[in-house]
mmCIF file of C-alpha atoms in Angstrom:
data_model
loop_
_atom_site.group_PDB
_atom_site.id
_atom_site.type_symbol
_atom_site.label_atom_id
_atom_site.label_comp_id
_atom_site.label_asym_id
_atom_site.label_seq_id
_atom_site.Cartn_x
_atom_site.Cartn_y
_atom_site.Cartn_z
ATOM 1 C CA MET T 57 19.632 59.473 -38.674
ATOM 2 C CA ILE T 58 18.897 55.900 -39.222
ATOM 3 C CA SER T 59 18.907 54.614 -42.812
ATOM 4 C CA ASN T 60 16.173 52.479 -44.479
ATOM 5 C CA SER T 61 18.787 49.509 -44.772
ATOM 6 C CA GLN T 62 19.621 49.853 -40.782
ATOM 7 C CA ARG T 63 15.925 49.805 -40.022
ATOM 8 C CA SER T 64 15.515 46.632 -42.159
ATOM 9 C CA LEU T 65 18.419 45.157 -40.675
ATOM 10 C CA ARG T 66 17.169 45.811 -37.019
ATOM 11 C CA ALA T 67 13.541 44.517 -38.312
ATOM 12 C CA LEU T 68 15.431 41.108 -39.615
ATOM 13 C CA THR T 69 17.056 40.998 -36.397
ATOM 14 C CA ALA T 70 13.897 41.422 -34.267
ATOM 15 C CA LEU T 71 12.007 38.868 -36.597
ATOM 16 C CA ALA T 72 14.786 36.207 -36.049
ATOM 17 C CA ALA T 73 15.047 36.707 -32.291
ATOM 18 C CA ALA T 74 11.505 36.416 -32.106
ATOM 19 C CA LEU T 75 11.576 33.218 -34.202
ATOM 20 C CA VAL T 76 14.155 31.568 -31.882
ATOM 21 C CA VAL T 77 11.910 32.173 -28.688
ATOM 22 C CA PHE T 78 8.807 30.683 -30.651
ATOM 23 C CA ALA T 79 10.716 27.909 -31.750
ATOM 24 C CA ALA T 80 11.646 26.938 -28.546
ATOM 25 C CA LEU T 81 8.212 27.220 -27.078
ATOM 26 C CA PRO T 82 7.210 23.784 -27.603
ATOM 27 C CA ALA T 83 10.336 22.181 -26.107
ATOM 28 C CA ARG T 84 9.326 24.530 -22.897
ATOM 29 C CA THR T 85 5.971 23.075 -22.739
ATOM 30 C CA ALA T 86 7.055 19.596 -23.065
ATOM 31 C CA ASN T 87 9.423 20.160 -20.583
ATOM 32 C CA ALA T 88 6.730 22.032 -18.410
ATOM 33 C CA ALA T 89 4.572 19.169 -18.599
ATOM 34 C CA GLU T 90 7.411 16.418 -17.405
ATOM 35 C CA ALA T 91 8.250 19.148 -14.507
ATOM 36 C CA LYS T 92 4.759 18.937 -13.037
ATOM 37 C CA ILE T 93 4.530 17.195 -9.410
ATOM 38 C CA LEU T 94 3.102 14.035 -8.751
ATOM 39 C CA TYR T 95 -0.155 15.715 -7.288
ATOM 40 C CA GLU T 96 -0.790 17.575 -10.509
ATOM 41 C CA ARG T 97 0.125 14.186 -12.686
ATOM 42 C CA LEU T 98 -2.656 12.097 -10.522
ATOM 43 C CA GLY T 99 -5.158 14.585 -11.261
ATOM 44 C CA GLY T 100 -5.017 17.004 -8.278
ATOM 45 C CA TYR T 101 -7.316 16.506 -5.406
ATOM 46 C CA GLU T 102 -10.266 15.140 -7.605
ATOM 47 C CA GLY T 103 -8.134 12.697 -9.002
ATOM 48 C CA ILE T 104 -6.411 11.373 -5.703
ATOM 49 C CA SER T 105 -10.075 11.410 -4.150
ATOM 50 C CA ALA T 106 -11.370 9.128 -7.038
ATOM 51 C CA VAL T 107 -8.304 6.582 -6.507
ATOM 52 C CA VAL T 108 -8.533 6.428 -2.661
ATOM 53 C CA ASP T 109 -12.465 6.114 -2.600
ATOM 54 C CA GLN T 110 -12.019 3.099 -5.240
ATOM 55 C CA PHE T 111 -9.014 1.623 -3.018
ATOM 56 C CA ALA T 112 -10.686 2.030 0.405
ATOM 57 C CA ASP T 113 -13.931 0.182 -0.695
ATOM 58 C CA SER T 114 -11.634 -2.381 -2.306
ATOM 59 C CA LEU T 115 -10.001 -2.658 1.325
ATOM 60 C CA PHE T 116 -13.383 -3.158 3.183
ATOM 61 C CA ALA T 117 -14.575 -5.824 0.904
ATOM 62 C CA ASP T 118 -11.265 -7.712 0.363
ATOM 63 C CA LYS T 119 -12.126 -10.904 2.594
ATOM 64 C CA ARG T 120 -8.371 -11.345 2.661
ATOM 65 C CA ILE T 121 -7.793 -8.256 4.693
ATOM 66 C CA SER T 122 -11.324 -7.271 6.068
ATOM 67 C CA GLN T 123 -10.958 -8.297 9.390
ATOM 68 C CA PHE T 124 -8.841 -4.894 10.043
ATOM 69 C CA PHE T 125 -12.052 -2.908 9.329
ATOM 70 C CA ILE T 126 -14.764 -4.882 11.437
ATOM 71 C CA GLY T 127 -16.899 -2.417 13.445
ATOM 72 C CA MET T 128 -16.035 0.208 11.437
ATOM 73 C CA SER T 129 -18.964 2.559 10.978
ATOM 74 C CA ASP T 130 -19.968 4.290 7.899
ATOM 75 C CA ASP T 131 -18.338 7.605 9.652
ATOM 76 C CA THR T 132 -15.291 6.187 10.670
ATOM 77 C CA ARG T 133 -14.990 4.638 6.918
ATOM 78 C CA ALA T 134 -15.654 8.022 5.738
ATOM 79 C CA GLN T 135 -12.887 9.458 8.211
ATOM 80 C CA PHE T 136 -10.358 6.561 6.856
ATOM 81 C CA LYS T 137 -10.751 7.658 3.215
ATOM 82 C CA GLN T 138 -10.273 11.445 4.102
ATOM 83 C CA LYS T 139 -7.319 10.787 6.146
ATOM 84 C CA ASN T 140 -5.874 8.801 3.161
ATOM 85 C CA LYS T 141 -6.590 11.191 0.762
ATOM 86 C CA ASN T 142 -5.121 14.339 2.578
ATOM 87 C CA LEU T 143 -2.031 11.878 3.109
ATOM 88 C CA LEU T 144 -1.556 11.060 -0.667
ATOM 89 C CA CYS T 145 -2.337 14.649 -1.519
ATOM 90 C CA ASN T 146 0.510 15.616 0.908
ATOM 91 C CA VAL T 147 3.063 13.244 -0.135
ATOM 92 C CA THR T 148 2.659 13.737 -3.463
ATOM 93 C CA GLY T 149 3.304 17.606 -3.347
ATOM 94 C CA GLY T 150 -0.387 18.932 -2.865
ATOM 95 C CA PRO T 151 -1.573 21.221 -0.502
ATOM 96 C CA CYS T 152 -3.348 19.081 2.008
ATOM 97 C CA LYS T 153 -2.333 18.827 5.390
ATOM 98 C CA VAL T 154 -1.898 15.353 6.935
ATOM 99 C CA ILE T 155 -4.571 14.570 9.590
ATOM 100 C CA SER T 156 -3.649 10.934 10.609
ATOM 101 C CA ARG T 157 -1.173 9.747 13.106
ATOM 102 C CA PRO T 158 2.121 8.353 11.881
ATOM 103 C CA ALA T 159 2.195 4.925 10.191
ATOM 104 C CA ASN T 160 4.164 3.173 13.031
ATOM 105 C CA VAL T 161 1.286 4.648 15.415
ATOM 106 C CA ALA T 162 -1.876 3.881 13.250
ATOM 107 C CA HIS T 163 -1.062 0.447 12.784
ATOM 108 C CA HIS T 164 0.824 -0.641 15.602
ATOM 109 C CA GLY T 165 -0.932 -3.865 17.087
ATOM 110 C CA LEU T 166 -2.493 -4.765 14.092
ATOM 111 C CA GLY T 167 -0.388 -7.900 13.273
ATOM 112 C CA ILE T 168 -0.374 -6.817 9.808
ATOM 113 C CA THR T 169 1.807 -9.427 8.274
ATOM 114 C CA ALA T 170 4.033 -9.093 5.140
ATOM 115 C CA GLY T 171 1.428 -10.697 3.022
ATOM 116 C CA ASP T 172 -1.769 -8.240 4.129
ATOM 117 C CA PHE T 173 0.729 -5.223 2.694
ATOM 118 C CA GLU T 174 1.022 -7.163 -0.528
ATOM 119 C CA VAL T 175 -2.882 -7.493 -0.838
ATOM 120 C CA VAL T 176 -3.294 -3.754 -0.073
ATOM 121 C CA ALA T 177 -0.365 -2.895 -2.445
ATOM 122 C CA GLY T 178 -2.542 -5.225 -5.079
ATOM 123 C CA ASP T 179 -5.692 -3.149 -4.143
ATOM 124 C CA LEU T 180 -3.824 0.027 -4.574
ATOM 125 C CA LYS T 181 -2.793 -1.105 -7.920
ATOM 126 C CA ASP T 182 -5.916 -1.989 -9.192
ATOM 127 C CA ALA T 183 -7.228 1.338 -8.464
ATOM 128 C CA LEU T 184 -4.576 3.213 -10.021
ATOM 129 C CA ASN T 185 -5.427 0.859 -13.280
ATOM 130 C CA LYS T 186 -8.971 1.612 -12.893
ATOM 131 C CA PHE T 187 -8.143 5.290 -13.082
ATOM 132 C CA LYS T 188 -5.770 5.077 -16.099
ATOM 133 C CA VAL T 189 -2.828 6.294 -13.889
ATOM 134 C CA GLY T 190 0.280 5.937 -15.854
ATOM 135 C CA PRO T 191 2.957 3.692 -15.230
ATOM 136 C CA LYS T 192 5.579 6.457 -14.058
ATOM 137 C CA GLU T 193 3.222 7.791 -11.861
ATOM 138 C CA GLN T 194 2.285 4.578 -10.079
ATOM 139 C CA GLU T 195 6.128 3.716 -9.590
ATOM 140 C CA GLU T 196 6.349 6.984 -7.962
ATOM 141 C CA VAL T 197 3.328 6.361 -5.554
ATOM 142 C CA PHE T 198 4.700 2.817 -4.735
ATOM 143 C CA ALA T 199 7.902 4.214 -4.132
ATOM 144 C CA ILE T 200 6.197 6.350 -1.590
ATOM 145 C CA ILE T 201 4.129 3.737 -0.166
ATOM 146 C CA LEU T 202 6.888 1.001 -0.034
ATOM 147 C CA SER T 203 8.704 3.418 2.313
ATOM 148 C CA LEU T 204 6.177 2.956 4.692
ATOM 149 C CA ARG T 205 6.448 -0.848 4.895
ATOM 150 C CA SER T 206 8.566 -1.078 7.842
ATOM 151 C CA GLN T 207 6.220 1.177 9.657
ATOM 152 C CA ILE T 208 3.094 -0.943 9.021
ATOM 153 C CA VAL T 209 4.529 -4.500 9.006
ATOM 154 C CA ASP T 210 4.437 -6.342 12.356
ATOM 155 C CA ARG T 211 4.694 -9.724 11.071
ATOM 156 C CA PRO T 212 7.126 -10.102 8.289
ATOM 157 C CA ASP T 213 6.983 -13.834 8.702
ATOM 158 C CA GLU T 214 3.401 -14.198 7.325
ATOM 159 C CA THR T 215 2.175 -15.745 10.767
ATOM 160 C CA ARG T 216 -1.147 -14.058 11.646
ATOM 161 C CA LEU T 217 -1.586 -13.255 14.917
ATOM 162 C CA SER T 218 -4.730 -13.676 17.114
ATOM 163 C CA ARG T 219 -6.573 -10.382 17.175
ATOM 164 C CA ASP T 220 -6.117 -10.942 21.150
ATOM 165 C CA VAL T 221 -2.482 -10.920 20.985
ATOM 166 C CA PRO T 222 -0.723 -7.666 20.539
ATOM 167 C CA ALA T 223 2.021 -7.723 18.085
ATOM 168 C CA LYS T 224 5.505 -7.578 19.072
ATOM 169 C CA ARG T 225 7.347 -4.450 17.818
#
């Protein structure tokens, strides 16, 4: 038979154990927030979609690089946006499937200079800032984008090629 003092001791032990578990919960919650994948920290598909729409519209209007988008219909521009949404969603850990060609294939022959790449990166930074994406998340996005630089830039020497002359690879 269990005495009252043993019951009290067990109750105190259970209470102490519960307090230890609950005391640790805020730390676990903070760690869970830090453990979120980039896709989630960017606001999921909705957040990525808003950033990409803003970014693409900036590219289409940016006189420094708009020549790359000449002749694109509204439908083709919508496809461009969707492909970039899916790509960013996928590379940040989201559930989207990439529906575009590899970067080196999609950009080959466009004669994109290092300066063009920097303009695009600047437009992306502006879109991320507009939607108040944090510095850590921006750094992670740019690490991904910069990893594609060598597949996109045809002309690292800044010399613009005529649109009639294919870029050398």
